[in-house]
mmCIF file of C-alpha atoms in Angstrom:
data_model
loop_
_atom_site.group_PDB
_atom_site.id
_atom_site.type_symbol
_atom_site.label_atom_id
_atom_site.label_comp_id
_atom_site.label_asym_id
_atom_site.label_seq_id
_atom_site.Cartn_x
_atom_site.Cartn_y
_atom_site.Cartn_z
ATOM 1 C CA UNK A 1 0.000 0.000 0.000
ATOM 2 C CA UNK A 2 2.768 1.814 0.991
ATOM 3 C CA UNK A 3 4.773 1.436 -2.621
ATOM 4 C CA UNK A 4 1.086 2.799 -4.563
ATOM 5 C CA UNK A 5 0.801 6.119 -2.455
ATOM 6 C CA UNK A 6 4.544 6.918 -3.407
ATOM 7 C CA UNK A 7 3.730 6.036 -7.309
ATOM 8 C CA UNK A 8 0.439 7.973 -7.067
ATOM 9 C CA UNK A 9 2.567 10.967 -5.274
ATOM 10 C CA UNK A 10 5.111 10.473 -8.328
ATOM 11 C CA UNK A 11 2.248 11.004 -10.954
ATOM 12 C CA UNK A 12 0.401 14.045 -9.526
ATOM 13 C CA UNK A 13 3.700 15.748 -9.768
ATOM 14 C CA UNK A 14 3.574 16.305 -13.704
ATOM 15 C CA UNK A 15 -0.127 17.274 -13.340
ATOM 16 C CA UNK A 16 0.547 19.518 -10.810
ATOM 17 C CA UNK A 17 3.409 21.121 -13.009
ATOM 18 C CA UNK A 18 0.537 21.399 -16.144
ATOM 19 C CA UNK A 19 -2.092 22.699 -13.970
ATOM 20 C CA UNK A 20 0.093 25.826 -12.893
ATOM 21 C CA UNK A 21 0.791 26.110 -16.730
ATOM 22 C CA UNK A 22 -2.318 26.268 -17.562
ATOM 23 C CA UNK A 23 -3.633 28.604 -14.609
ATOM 24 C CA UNK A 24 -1.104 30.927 -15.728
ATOM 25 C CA UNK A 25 -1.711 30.792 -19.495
ATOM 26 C CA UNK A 26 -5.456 31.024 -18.913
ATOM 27 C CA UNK A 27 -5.545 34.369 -16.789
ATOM 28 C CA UNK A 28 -3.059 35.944 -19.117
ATOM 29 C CA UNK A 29 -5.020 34.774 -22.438
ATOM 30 C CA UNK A 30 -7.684 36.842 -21.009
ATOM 31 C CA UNK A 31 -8.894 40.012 -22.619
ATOM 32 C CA UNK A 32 -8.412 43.550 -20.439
ATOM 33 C CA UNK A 33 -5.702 45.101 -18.993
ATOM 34 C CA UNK A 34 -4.716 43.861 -15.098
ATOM 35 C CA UNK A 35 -3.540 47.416 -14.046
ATOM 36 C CA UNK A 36 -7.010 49.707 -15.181
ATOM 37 C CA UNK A 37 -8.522 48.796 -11.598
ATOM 38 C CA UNK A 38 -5.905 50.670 -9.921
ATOM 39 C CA UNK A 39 -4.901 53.144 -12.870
ATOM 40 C CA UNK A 40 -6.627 56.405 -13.143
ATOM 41 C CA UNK A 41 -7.941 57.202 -16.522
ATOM 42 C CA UNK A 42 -5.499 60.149 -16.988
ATOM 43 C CA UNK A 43 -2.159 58.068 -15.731
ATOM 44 C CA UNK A 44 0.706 59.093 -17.296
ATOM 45 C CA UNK A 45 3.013 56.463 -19.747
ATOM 46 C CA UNK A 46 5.619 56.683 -17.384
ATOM 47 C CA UNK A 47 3.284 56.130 -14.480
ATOM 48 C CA UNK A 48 2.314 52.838 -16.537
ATOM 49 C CA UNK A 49 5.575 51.675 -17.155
ATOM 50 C CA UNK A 50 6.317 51.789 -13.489
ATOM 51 C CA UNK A 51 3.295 49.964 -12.215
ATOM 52 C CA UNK A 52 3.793 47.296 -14.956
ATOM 53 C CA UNK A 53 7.558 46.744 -13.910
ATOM 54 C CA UNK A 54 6.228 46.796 -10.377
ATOM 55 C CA UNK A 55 4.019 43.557 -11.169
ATOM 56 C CA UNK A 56 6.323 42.012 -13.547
ATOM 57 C CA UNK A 57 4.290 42.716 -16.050
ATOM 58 C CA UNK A 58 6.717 44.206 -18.510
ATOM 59 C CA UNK A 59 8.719 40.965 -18.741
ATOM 60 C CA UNK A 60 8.242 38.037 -21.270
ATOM 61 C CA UNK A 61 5.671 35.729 -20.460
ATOM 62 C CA UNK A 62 7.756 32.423 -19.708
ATOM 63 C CA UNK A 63 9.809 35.105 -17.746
ATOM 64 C CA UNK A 64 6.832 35.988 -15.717
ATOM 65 C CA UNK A 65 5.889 32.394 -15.115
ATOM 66 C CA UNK A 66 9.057 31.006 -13.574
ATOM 67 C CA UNK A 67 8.932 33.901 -11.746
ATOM 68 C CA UNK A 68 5.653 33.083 -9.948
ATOM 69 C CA UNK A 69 6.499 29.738 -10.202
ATOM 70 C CA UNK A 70 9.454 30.440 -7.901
ATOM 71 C CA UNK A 71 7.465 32.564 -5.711
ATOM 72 C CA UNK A 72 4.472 30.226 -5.673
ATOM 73 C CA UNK A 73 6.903 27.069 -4.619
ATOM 74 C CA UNK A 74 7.858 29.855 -1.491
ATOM 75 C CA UNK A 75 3.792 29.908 -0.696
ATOM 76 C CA UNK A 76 4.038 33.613 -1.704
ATOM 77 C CA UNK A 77 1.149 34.037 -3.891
ATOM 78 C CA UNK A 78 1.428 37.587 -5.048
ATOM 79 C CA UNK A 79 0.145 40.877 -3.729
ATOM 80 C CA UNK A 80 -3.839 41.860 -5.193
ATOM 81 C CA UNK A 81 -4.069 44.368 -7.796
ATOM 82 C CA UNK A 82 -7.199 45.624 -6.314
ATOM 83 C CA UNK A 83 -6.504 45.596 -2.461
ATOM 84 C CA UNK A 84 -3.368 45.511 -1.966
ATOM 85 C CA UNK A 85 -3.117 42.295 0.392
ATOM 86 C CA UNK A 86 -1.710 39.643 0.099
ATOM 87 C CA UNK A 87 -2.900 36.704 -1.936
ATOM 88 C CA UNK A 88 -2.643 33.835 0.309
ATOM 89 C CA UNK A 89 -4.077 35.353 3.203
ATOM 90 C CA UNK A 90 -7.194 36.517 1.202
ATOM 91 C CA UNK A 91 -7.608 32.813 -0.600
ATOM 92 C CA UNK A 92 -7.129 31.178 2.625
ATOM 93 C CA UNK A 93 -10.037 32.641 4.355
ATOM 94 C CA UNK A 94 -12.126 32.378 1.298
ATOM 95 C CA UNK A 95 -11.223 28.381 0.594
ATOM 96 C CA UNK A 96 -12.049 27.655 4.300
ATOM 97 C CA UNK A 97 -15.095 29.213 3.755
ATOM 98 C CA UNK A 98 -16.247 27.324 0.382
ATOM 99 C CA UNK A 99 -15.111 24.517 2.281
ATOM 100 C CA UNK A 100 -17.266 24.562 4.647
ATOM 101 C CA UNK A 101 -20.111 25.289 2.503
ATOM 102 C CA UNK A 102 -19.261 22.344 -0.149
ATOM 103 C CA UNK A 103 -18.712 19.328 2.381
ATOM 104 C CA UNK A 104 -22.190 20.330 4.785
ATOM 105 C CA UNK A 105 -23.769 20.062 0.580
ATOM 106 C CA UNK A 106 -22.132 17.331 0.088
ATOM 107 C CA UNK A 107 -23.118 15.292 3.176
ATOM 108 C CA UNK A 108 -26.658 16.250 3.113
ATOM 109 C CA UNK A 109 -26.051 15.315 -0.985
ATOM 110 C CA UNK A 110 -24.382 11.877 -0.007
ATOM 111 C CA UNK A 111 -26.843 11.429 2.330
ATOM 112 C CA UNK A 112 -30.168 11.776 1.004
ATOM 113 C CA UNK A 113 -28.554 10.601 -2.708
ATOM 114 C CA UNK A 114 -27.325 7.452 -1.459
ATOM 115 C CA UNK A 115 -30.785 6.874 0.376
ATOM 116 C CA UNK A 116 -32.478 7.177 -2.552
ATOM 117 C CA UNK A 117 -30.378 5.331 -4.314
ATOM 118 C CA UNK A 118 -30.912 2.209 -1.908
ATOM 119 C CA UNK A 119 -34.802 2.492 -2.351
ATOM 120 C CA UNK A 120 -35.033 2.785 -5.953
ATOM 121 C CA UNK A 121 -32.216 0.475 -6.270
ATOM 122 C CA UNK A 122 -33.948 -2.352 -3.909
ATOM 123 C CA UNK A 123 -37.336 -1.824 -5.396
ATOM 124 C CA UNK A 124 -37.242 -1.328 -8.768
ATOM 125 C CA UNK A 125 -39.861 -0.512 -11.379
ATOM 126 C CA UNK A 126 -41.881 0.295 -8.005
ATOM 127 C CA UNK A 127 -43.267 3.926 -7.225
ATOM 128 C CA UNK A 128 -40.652 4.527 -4.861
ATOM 129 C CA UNK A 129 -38.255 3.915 -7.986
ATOM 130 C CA UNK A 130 -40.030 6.584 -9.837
ATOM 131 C CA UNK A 131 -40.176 9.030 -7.138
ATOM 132 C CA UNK A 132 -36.542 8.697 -6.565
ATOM 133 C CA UNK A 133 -35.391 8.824 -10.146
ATOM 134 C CA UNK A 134 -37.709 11.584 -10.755
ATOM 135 C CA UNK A 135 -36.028 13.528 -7.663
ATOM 136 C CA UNK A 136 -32.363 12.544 -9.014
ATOM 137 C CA UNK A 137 -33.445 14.236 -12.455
ATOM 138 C CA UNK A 138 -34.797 17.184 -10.899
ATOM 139 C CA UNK A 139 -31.428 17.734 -9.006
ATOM 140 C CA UNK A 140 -29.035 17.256 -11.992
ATOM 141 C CA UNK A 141 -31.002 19.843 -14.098
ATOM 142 C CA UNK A 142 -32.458 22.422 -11.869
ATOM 143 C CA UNK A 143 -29.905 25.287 -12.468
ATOM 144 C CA UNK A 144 -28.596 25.725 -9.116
ATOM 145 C CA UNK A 145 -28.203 29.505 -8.950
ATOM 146 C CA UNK A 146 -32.350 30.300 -10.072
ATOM 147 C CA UNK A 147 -32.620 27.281 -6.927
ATOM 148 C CA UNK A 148 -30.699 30.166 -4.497
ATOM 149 C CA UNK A 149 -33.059 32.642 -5.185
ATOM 150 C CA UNK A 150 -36.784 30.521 -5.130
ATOM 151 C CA UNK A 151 -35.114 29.197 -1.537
ATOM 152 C CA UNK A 152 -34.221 33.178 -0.671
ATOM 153 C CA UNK A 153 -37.978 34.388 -1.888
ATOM 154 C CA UNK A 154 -39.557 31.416 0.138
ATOM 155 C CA UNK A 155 -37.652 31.066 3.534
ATOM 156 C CA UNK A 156 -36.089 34.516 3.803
ATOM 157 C CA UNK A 157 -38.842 37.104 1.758
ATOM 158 C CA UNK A 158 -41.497 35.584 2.353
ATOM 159 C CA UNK A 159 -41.505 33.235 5.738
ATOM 160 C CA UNK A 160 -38.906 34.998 7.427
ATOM 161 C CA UNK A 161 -37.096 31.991 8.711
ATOM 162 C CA UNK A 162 -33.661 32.182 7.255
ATOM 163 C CA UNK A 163 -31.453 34.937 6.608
ATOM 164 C CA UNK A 164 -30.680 35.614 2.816
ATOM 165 C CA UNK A 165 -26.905 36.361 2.599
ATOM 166 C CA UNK A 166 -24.064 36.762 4.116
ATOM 167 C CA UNK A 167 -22.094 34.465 6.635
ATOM 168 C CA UNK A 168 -22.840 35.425 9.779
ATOM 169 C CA UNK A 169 -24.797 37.979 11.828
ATOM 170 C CA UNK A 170 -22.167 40.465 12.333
ATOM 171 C CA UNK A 171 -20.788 40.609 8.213
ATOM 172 C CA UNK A 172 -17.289 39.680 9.175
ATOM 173 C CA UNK A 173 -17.479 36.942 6.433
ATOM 174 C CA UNK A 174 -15.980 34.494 8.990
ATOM 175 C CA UNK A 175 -18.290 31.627 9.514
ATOM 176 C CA UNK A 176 -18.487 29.904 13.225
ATOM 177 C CA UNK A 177 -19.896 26.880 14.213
ATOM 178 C CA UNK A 178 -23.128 28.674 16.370
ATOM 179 C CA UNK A 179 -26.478 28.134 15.811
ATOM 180 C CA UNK A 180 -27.038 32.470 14.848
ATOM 181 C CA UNK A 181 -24.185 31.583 12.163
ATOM 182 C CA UNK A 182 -25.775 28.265 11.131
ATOM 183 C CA UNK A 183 -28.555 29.510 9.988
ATOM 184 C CA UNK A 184 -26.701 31.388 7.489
ATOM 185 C CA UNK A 185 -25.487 28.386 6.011
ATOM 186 C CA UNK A 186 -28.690 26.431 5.486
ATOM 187 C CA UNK A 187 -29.879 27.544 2.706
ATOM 188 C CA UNK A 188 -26.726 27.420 0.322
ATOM 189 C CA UNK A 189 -25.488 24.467 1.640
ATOM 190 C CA UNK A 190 -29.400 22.896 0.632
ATOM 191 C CA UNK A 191 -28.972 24.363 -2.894
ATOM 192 C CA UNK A 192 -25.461 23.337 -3.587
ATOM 193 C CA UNK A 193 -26.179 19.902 -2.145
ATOM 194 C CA UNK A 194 -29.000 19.568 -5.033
ATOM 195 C CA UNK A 195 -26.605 18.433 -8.166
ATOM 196 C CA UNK A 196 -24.495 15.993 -5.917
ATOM 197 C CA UNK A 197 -27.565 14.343 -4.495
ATOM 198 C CA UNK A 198 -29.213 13.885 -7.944
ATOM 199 C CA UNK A 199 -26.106 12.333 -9.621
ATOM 200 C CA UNK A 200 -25.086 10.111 -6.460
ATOM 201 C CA UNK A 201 -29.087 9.181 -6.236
ATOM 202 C CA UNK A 202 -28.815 8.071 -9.823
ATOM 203 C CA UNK A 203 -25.324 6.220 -9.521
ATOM 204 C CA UNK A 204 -26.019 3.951 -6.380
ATOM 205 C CA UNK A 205 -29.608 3.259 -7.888
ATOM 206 C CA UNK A 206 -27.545 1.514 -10.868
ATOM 207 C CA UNK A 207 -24.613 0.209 -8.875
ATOM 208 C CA UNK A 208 -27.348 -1.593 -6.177
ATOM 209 C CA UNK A 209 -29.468 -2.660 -9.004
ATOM 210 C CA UNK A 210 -26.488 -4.388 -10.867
ATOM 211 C CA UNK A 211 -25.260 -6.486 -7.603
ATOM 212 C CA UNK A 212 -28.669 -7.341 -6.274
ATOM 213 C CA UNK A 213 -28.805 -9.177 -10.119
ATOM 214 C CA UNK A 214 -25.361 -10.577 -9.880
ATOM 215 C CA UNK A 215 -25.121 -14.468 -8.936
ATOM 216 C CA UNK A 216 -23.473 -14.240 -5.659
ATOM 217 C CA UNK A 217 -26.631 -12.318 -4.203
ATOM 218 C CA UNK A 218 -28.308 -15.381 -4.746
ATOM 219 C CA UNK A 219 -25.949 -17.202 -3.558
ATOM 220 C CA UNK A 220 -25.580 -15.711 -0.025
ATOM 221 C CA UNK A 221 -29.525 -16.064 0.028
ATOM 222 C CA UNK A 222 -29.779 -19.572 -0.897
ATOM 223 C CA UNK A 223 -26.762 -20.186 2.186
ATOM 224 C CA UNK A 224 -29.281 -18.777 4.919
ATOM 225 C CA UNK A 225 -28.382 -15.499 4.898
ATOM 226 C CA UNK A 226 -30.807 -12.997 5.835
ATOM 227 C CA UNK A 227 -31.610 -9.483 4.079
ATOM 228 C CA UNK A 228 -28.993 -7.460 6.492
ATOM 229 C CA UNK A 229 -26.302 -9.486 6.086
ATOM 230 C CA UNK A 230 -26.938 -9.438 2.078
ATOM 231 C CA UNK A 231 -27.589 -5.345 2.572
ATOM 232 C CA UNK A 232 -23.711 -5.557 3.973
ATOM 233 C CA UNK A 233 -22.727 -6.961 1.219
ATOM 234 C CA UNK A 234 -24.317 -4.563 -1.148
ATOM 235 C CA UNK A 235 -22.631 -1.596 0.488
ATOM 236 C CA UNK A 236 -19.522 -3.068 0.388
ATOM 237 C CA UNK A 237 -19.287 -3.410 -3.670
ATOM 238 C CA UNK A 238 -21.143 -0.185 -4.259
ATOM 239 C CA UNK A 239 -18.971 2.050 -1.183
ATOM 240 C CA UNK A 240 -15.667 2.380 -4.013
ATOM 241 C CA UNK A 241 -17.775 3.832 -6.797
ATOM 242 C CA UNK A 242 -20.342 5.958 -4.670
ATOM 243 C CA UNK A 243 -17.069 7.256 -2.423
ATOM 244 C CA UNK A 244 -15.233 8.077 -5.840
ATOM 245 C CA UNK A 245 -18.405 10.176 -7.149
ATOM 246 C CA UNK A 246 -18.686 12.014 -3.591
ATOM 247 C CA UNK A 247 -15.112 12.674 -3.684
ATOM 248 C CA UNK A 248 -15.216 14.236 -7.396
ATOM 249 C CA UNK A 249 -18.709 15.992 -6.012
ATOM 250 C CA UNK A 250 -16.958 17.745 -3.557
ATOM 251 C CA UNK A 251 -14.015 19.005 -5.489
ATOM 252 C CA UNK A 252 -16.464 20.165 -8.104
ATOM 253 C CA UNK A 253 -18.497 22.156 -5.350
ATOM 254 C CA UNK A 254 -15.483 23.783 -3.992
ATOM 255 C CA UNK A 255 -14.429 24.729 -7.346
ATOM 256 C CA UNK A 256 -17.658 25.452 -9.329
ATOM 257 C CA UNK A 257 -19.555 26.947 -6.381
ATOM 258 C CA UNK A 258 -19.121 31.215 -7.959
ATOM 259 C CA UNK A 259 -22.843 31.576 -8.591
ATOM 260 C CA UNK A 260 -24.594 29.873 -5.748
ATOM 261 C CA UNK A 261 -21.752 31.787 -3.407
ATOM 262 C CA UNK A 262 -22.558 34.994 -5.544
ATOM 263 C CA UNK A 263 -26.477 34.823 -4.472
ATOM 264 C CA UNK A 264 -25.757 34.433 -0.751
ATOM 265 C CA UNK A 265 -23.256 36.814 -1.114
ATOM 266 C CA UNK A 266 -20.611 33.704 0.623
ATOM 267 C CA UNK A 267 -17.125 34.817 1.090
ATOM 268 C CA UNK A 268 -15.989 31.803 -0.604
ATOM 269 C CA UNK A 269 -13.726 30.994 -3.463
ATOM 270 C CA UNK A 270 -16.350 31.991 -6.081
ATOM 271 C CA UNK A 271 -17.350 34.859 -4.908
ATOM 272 C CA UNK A 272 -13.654 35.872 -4.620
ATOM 273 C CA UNK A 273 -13.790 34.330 -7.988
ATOM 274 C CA UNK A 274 -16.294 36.700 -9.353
ATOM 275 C CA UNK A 275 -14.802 39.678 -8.165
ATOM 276 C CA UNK A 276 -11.315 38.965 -9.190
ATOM 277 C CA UNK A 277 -12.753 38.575 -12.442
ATOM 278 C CA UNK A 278 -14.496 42.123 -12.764
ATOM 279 C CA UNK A 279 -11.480 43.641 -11.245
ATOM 280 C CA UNK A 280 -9.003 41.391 -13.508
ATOM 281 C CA UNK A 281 -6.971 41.253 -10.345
ATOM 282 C CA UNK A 282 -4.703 38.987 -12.030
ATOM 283 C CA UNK A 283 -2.599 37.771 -8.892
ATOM 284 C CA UNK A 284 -6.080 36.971 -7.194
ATOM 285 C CA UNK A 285 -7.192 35.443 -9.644
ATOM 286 C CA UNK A 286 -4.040 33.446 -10.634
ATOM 287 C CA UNK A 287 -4.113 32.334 -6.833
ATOM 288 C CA UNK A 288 -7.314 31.487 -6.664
ATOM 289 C CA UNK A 289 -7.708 29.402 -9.630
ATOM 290 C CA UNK A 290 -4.192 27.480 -8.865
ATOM 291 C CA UNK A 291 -5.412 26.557 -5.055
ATOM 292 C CA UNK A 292 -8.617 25.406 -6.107
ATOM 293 C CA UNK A 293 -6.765 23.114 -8.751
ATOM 294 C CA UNK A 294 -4.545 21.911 -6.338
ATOM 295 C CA UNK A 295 -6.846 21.391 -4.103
ATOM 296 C CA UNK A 296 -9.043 18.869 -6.681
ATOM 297 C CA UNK A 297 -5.509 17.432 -7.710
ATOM 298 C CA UNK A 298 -5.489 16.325 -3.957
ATOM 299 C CA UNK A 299 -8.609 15.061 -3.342
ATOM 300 C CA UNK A 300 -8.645 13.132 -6.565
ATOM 301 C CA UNK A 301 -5.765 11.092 -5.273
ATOM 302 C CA UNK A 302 -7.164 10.869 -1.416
ATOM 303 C CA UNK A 303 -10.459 9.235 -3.213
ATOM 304 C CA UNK A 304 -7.464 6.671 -5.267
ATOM 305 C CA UNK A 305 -6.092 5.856 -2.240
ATOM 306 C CA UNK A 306 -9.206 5.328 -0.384
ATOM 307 C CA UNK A 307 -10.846 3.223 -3.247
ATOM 308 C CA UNK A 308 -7.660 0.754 -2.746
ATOM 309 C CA UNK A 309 -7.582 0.547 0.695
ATOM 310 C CA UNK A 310 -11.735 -0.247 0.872
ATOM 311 C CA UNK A 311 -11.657 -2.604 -2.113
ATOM 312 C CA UNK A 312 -8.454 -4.807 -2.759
ATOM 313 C CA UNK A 313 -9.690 -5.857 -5.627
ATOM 314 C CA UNK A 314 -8.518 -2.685 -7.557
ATOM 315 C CA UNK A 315 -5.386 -3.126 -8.967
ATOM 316 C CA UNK A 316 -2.204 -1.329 -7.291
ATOM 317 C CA UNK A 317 -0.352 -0.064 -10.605
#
């Protein structure tokens, strides 16, 4: 076991080496000029010239990359265009935040997506089959953002339960686990947890449906065994597959979360996102986008090494 994390540790190293290319490349293919958020419209060209050598912007571009390459391999992330602070310490608080947000959706996903799974895997062609599959097609196409704003004109407009935006009570953006800061979180965490519990829902209704056919089911049946012990089983084949999907669920939350965080106004990664983009705060952005790859690059080989350790049948190459 010990032998397949080192190779797996060996292979994300090239892919972590192409996904810093590519952050870079993508930022800087962009249209817009980095420095017109902080430049007046009358700035001198000498004024110009010195804020682009400033940001190493007057350099070639494989000059600029090894550069923050260098700097990036230091943990120094750059300074933002638009604020002034430093990179790191503004995507730290913003990825703990989005973290937050994107496992609570993804439990409450996994949760109610793998119980539906069970039922309309156990009983199919049955009603309950057709509820389920019906509420596992509703989450993968319901657009996720117009979701956010029927939950805010419901629960926060019109009932008055749940507060619309924000994080917390007091609008420091920093989220704390108390019940006057929970309630903040209900309501994206229940909208972002939509997608992931259709597309688990579907997946474990197939996998649970494929081994309840396969011959050892009836095998373990014909030996005596009752219905829990067979249910055991079952969760054992289908826990590598469905762990896999919650895994990938969650880095795609974390990463793809900029419009749900943009209606609740969550101090996340995508709202950072979104405002790195309007500023073209190109060191914020840069940062941003390369944590949030990392970060998937990470838990994409946590779910590899988890799949091997829960099922031994997968091949260590």
């Amino acid at each position: 076991m010990l032998l397949y994390i080192l190779k797996r540790l060996v292979y994300v190293t090239p892919v972590a080496f192409g996904v810093s290319v590519v952050c870079f490349l993508l930022v800087h293919l962009a249209p817009g000029d980095p420095l017109s958020a902080v430049l007046p419209a009358d700035a001198t060209q000498a004024t110009i010239d010195e804020m682009r050598a400033a940001y190493g912007f007057d350099k070639p571009l494989p000059v600029q990359y090894l550069i923050w390459l260098w700097h990036v391999l230091h943990g120094d992330l750059g300074v933002s265009i638009a604020t002034g602070r430093p990179v790191l310490g503004e995507v730290s608080r913003a990825v703990v935040n989005s973290l937050i947000l994107a496992s609570v959706a993804t439990v409450i996903g996994f949760t109610f997506g793998t119980l539906f799974g069970f039922v309309a895997g156990y009983h199919r062609n049955s009603l309950a089959d057709r509820a389920a599959s019906a509420l596992s097609v509703f989450g993968v196409s319901v657009p996720h953002y117009w979701l956010g704003m029927v939950l805010v004109i419901v629960f926060s407009a019109t009932l008055g339960w749940l507060p619309p935006t924000g994080a917390g009570p007091d609008g420091s953006g920093n989220w704390r686990p108390d019940f006057d800061h929970l309630r903040y979180l209900i309501l994206p965490a229940v909208t972002m947890s939509v997608i992931p519990m259709g597309i688990i829902a579907r997946t474990v209704r197939a996998l649970v449906a494929d081994i309840l056919s396969q011959d050892f089911v009836e095998a373990l049946r014909a030996k005596g065994m009752d219905e829990r012990g067979v249910f055991r089983h079952v969760v054992r084949n289908a826990a590598p597959t469905a762990l896999a999907i919650m895994g990938l669920q969650l880095g795609y939350l974390l990463g793809g979360s900029i419009l749900v965080e943009t209606v609740f106004a969550w101090p996340g990664t995508g709202f950072l996102l979104n405002a790195a983009i309007f500023q073209r705060d190109l060191p914020l952005l840069q940062g941003s986008i390369l944590v949030l790859a990392m970060f998937f690059v990470v838990l994409n080989l946590l779910v590899d090494v988890m799949q091997t350790a829960l099922d031994p049948r997968i091949e260590r190459a």
